[in-house]
Tab-separated table of C-alpha atoms and ligand atoms in Angstrom:
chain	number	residue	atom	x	y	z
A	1	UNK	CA	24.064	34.020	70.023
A	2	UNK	CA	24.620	37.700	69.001
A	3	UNK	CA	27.092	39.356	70.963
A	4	UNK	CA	25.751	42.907	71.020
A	5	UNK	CA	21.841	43.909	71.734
A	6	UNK	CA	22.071	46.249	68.738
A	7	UNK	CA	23.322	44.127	65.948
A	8	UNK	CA	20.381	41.091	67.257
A	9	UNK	CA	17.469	44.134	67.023
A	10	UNK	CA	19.431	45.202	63.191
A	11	UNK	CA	18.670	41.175	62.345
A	12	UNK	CA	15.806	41.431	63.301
A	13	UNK	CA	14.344	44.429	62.069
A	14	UNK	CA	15.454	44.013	58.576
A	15	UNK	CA	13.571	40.484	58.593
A	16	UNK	CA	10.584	42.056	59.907
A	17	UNK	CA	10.713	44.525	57.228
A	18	UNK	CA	10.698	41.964	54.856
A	19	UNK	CA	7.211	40.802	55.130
A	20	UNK	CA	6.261	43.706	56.606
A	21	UNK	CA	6.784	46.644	54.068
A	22	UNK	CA	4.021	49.188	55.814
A	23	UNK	CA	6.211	49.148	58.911
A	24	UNK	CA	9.228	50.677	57.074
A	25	UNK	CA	6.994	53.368	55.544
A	26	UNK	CA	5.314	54.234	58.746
A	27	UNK	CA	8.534	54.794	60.304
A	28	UNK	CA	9.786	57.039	57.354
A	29	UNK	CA	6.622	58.739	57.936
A	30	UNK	CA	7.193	59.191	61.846
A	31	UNK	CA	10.763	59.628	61.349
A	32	UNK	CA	9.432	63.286	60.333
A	33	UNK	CA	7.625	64.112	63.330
A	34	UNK	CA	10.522	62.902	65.637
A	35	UNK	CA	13.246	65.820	65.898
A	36	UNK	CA	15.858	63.329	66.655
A	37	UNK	CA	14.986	61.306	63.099
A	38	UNK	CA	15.241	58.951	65.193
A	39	UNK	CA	12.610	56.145	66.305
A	40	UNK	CA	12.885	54.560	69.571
A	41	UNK	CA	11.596	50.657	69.761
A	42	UNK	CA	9.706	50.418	72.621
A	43	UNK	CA	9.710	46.377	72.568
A	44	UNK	CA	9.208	43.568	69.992
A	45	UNK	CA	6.972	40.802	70.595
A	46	UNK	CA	7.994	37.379	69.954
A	47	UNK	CA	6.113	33.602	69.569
A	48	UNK	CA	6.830	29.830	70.198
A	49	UNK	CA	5.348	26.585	71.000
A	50	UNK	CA	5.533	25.568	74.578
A	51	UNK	CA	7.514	22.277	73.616
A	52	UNK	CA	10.561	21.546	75.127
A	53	UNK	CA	12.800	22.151	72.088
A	54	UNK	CA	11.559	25.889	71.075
A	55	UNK	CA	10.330	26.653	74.170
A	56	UNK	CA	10.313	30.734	75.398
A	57	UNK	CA	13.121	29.505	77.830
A	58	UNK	CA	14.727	28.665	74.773
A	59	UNK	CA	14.308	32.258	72.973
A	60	UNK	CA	15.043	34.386	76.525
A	61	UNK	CA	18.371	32.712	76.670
A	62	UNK	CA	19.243	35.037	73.283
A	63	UNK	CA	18.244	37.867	75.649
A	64	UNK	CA	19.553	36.924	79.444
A	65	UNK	CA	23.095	36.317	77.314
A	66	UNK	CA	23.036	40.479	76.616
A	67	UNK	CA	21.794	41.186	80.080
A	68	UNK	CA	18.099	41.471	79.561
A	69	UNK	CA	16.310	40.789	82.940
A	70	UNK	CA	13.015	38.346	83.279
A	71	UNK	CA	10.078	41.050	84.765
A	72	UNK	CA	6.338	40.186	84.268
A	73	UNK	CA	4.518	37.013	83.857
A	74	UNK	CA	0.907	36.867	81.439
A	75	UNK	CA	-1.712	34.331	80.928
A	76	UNK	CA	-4.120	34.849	78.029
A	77	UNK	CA	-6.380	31.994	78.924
A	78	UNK	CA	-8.691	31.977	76.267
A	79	UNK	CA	-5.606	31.876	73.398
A	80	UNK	CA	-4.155	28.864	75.613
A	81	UNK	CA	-1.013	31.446	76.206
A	82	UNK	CA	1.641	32.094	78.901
A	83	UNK	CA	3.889	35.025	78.159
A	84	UNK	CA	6.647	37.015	79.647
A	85	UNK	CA	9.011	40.096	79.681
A	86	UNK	CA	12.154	41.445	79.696
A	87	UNK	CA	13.763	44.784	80.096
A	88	UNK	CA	17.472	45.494	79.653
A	89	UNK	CA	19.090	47.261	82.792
A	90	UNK	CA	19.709	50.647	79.821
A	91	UNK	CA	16.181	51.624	79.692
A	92	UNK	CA	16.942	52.700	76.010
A	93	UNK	CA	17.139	49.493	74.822
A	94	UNK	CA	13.708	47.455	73.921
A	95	UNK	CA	12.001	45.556	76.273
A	96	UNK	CA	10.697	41.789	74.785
A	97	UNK	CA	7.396	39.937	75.798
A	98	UNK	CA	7.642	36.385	74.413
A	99	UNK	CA	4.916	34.019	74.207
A	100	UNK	CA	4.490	30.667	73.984
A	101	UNK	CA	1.527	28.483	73.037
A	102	UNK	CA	0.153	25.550	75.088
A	103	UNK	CA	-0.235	23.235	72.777
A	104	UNK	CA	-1.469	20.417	74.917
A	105	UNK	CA	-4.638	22.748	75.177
A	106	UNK	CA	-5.417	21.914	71.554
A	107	UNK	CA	-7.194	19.001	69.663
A	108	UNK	CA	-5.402	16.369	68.720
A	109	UNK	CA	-4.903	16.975	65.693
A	110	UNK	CA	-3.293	20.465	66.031
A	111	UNK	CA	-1.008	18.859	68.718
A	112	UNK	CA	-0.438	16.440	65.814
A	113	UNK	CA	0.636	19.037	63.300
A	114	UNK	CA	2.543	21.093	65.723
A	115	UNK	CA	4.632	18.283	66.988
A	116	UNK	CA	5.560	16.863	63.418
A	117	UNK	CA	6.817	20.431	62.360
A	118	UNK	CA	8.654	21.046	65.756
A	119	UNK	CA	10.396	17.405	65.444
A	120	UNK	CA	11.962	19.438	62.029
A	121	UNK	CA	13.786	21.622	63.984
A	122	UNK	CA	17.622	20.734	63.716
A	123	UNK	CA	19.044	20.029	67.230
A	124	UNK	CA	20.928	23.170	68.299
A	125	UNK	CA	19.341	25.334	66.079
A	126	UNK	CA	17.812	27.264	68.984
A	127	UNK	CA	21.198	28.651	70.179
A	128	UNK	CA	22.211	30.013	66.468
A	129	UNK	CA	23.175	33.670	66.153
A	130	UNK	CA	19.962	34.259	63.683
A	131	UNK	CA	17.356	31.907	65.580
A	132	UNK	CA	15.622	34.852	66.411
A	133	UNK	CA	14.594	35.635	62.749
A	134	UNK	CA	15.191	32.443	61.292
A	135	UNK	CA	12.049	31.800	59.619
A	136	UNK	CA	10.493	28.142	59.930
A	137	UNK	CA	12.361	24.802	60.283
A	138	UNK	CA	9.656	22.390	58.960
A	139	UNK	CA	7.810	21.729	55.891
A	140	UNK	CA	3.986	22.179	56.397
A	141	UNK	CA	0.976	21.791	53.933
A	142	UNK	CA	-1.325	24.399	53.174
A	143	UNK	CA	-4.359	21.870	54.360
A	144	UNK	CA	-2.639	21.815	57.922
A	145	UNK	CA	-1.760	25.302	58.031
A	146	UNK	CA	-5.805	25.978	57.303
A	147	UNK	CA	-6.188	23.392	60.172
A	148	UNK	CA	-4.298	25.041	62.564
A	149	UNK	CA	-5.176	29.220	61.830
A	150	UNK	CA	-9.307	27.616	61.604
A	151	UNK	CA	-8.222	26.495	65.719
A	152	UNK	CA	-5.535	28.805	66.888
A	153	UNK	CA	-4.863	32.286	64.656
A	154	UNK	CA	-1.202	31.956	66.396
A	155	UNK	CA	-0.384	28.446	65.839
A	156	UNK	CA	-1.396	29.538	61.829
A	157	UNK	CA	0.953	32.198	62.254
A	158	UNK	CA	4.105	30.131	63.679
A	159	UNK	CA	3.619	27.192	61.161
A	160	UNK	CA	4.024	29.638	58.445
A	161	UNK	CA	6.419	32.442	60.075
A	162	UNK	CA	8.019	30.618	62.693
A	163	UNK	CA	10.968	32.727	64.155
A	164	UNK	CA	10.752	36.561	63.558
A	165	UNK	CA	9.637	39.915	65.460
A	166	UNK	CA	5.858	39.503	65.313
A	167	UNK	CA	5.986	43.106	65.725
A	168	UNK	CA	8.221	46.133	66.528
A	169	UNK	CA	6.409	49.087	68.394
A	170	UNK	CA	6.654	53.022	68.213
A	171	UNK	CA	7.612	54.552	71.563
A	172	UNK	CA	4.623	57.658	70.989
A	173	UNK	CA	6.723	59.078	74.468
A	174	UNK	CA	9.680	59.840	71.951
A	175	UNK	CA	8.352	61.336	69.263
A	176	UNK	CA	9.350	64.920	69.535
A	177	UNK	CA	6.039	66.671	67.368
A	178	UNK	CA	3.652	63.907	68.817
A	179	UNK	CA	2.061	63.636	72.166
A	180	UNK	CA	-0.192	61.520	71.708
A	181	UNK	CA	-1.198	58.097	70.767
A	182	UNK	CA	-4.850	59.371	68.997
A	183	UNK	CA	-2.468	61.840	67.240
A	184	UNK	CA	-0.722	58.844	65.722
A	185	UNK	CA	-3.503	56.926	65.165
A	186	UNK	CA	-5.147	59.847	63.109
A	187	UNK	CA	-1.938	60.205	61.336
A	188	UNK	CA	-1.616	56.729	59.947
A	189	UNK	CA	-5.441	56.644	58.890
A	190	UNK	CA	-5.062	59.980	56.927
A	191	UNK	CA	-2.213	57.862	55.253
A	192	UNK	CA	-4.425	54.779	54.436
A	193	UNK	CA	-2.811	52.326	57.239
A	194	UNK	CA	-5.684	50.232	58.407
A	195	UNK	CA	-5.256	50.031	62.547
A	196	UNK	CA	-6.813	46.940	64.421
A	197	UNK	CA	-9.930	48.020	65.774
A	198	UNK	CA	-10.233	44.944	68.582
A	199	UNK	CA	-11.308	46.161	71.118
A	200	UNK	CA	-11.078	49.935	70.325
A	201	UNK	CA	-8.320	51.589	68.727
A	202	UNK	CA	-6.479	52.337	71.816
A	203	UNK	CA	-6.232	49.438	74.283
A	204	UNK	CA	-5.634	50.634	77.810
A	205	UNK	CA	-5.309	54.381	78.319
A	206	UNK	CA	-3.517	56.603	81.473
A	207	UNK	CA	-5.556	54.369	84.235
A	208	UNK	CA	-3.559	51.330	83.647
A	209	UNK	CA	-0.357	53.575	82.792
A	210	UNK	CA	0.208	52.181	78.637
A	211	UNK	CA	-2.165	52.911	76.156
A	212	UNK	CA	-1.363	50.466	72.747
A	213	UNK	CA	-2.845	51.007	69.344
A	214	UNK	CA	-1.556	48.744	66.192
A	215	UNK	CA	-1.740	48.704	62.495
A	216	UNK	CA	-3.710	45.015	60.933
A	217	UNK	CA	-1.054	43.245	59.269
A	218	UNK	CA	0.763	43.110	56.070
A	219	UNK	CA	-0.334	40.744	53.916
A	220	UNK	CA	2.576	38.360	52.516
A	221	UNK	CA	3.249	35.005	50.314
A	222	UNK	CA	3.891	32.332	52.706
A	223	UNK	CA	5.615	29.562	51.392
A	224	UNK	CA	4.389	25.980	52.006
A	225	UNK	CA	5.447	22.124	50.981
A	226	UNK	CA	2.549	22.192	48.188
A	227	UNK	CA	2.717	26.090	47.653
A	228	UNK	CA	2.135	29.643	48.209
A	229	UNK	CA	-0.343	32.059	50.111
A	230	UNK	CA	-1.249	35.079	50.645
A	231	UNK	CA	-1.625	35.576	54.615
A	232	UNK	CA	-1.243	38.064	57.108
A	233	UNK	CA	2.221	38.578	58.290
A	234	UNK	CA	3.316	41.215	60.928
A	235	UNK	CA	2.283	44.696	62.168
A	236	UNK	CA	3.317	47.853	63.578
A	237	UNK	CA	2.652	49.062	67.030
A	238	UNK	CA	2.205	52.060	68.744
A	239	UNK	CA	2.770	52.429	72.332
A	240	UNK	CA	2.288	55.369	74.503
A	241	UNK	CA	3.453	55.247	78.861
A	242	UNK	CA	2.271	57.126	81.761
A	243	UNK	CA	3.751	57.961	84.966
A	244	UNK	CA	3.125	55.839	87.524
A	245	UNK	CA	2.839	57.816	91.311
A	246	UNK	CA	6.779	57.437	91.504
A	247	UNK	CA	7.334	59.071	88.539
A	248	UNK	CA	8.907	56.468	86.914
A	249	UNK	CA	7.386	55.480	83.666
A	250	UNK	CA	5.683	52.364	83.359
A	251	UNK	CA	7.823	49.582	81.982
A	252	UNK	CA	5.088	46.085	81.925
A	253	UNK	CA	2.311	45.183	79.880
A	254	UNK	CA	-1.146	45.099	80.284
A	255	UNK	CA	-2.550	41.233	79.691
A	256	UNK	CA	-6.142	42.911	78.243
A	257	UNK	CA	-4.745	45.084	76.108
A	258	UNK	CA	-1.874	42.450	74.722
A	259	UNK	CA	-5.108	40.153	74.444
A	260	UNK	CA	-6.436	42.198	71.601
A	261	UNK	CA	-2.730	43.213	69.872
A	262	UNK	CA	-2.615	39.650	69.212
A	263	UNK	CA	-5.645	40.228	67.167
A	264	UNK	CA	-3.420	42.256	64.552
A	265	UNK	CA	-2.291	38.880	62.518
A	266	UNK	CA	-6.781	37.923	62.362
A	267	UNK	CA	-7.730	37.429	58.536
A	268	UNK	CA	-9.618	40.145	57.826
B	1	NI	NI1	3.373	44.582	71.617
């Protein structure tokens, strides 16, 4: 496991970037706005299967080992997910929310997919330095990767992304020339970045202390056992926090609003 919170985030930015070339010209294009030049990462967002092997337990041990801190716990019942945070005692550093889906919740033949691809997974290659942005560990066809993304859009997106930042996310509070999240927003559509429009642009807003807006995702060739495709791959986030009535800025997530960000890997 990486020794050092900033050298883990350097892995796994540049792997994000990868598949993910709009993020690294919307922070160019932010990096303009912010006096600093400098973009702070609010959190990255991170997915698993709930089997024992890969489970989040097994991706928040690369975390507790620098420090990081378990905070909130999620349920997105209707995308058979239970998620969680964690916030590094330097409030600098990015927080993580980590998800992992329950794949006993899907049909047999999903479970039957999923459990063939996670039996792939070399022994100890959870604790690896890179695990984080590793990639996939299994071979899977095209056929069951149209299986899975026709049941779950997530388990789709593991079986052909497996482990990588799902998404990094702008802290809007930082920006030096921005205030606010709509400014953003309006920024990145004069530019031609398409945002995910789930549920409005902005999810949440002052009242529940984080308002969250996202770009749709890249599109990227996946590779598979019998081939390539092009599928969404990851997304940029925008993330904007209020005050709460101790004057503290608010540090958790907001399960309705996370509900739709997941949205930002649909097919379009
Ligand atoms: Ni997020």
């Amino acid at each position: 496991m990486h020794k050092n919170v900033d050298s883990l985030f350097a892995g796994l930015w540049a792997n994000y970037v990868e598949i993910t070339p709009s993020a690294d010209k919307i922070h160019a294009l932010l990096s303009k706005t912010s006096k600093s030049m400098d973009i702070v990462n609010d959190h990255i967002a991170l997915r698993t299967f709930d089997c024992e092997k890969v489970n989040l337990s097994k991706l928040a041990a690369h975390f507790l080992s620098l420090g990081y801190e378990q905070k909130g716990d999620y349920d997105f019942a209707a995308k058979k997910l239970t998620a969680q945070h964690f916030e590094h005692p330097n409030p600098n550093q990015p927080k993580v929310f980590i998800s992992e889906l329950r794949v006993a919740e899907l049909s047999n033949q999903a479970q039957r997919i999923i459990h063939k691809m996670v039996e792939q997974v070399a022994e100890g290659a959870t604790t690896a330095d890179d695990f984080l942005y590793s990639g996939t560990h299994w071979n899977v066809t095209k056929d069951d990767y149209r299986t899975l993304v026709h049941e779950s859009e997530y388990a789709g997106w593991m079986a052909a992304w497996g482990y990588r930042a799902n998404h990094f996310t702008v802290s809007v509070n930082h920006l030096s020339h921005i205030e606010e999240l709509a400014e953003v927003n309006s920024l990145l559509k004069q530019h031609g970045f398409v945002l995910n429009s789930s549920g409005g642009e902005i999810k949440g807003g002052a009242e529940v202390y984080l308002a969250q807006s996202s770009t749709m995702a890249d599109h990227a060739n996946a590779q598979f056992s019998d081939g390539e495709l092009s599928i969404p791959s990851c997304f940029y986030e925008f993330a904007q926090r209020y005050e709460m009535n101790n004057g503290q800025l608010y540090q958790g997530f907001v399960a309705a609003s996370a509900d739709k960000i997941f949205e930002s890997t649909n097919q379009n």
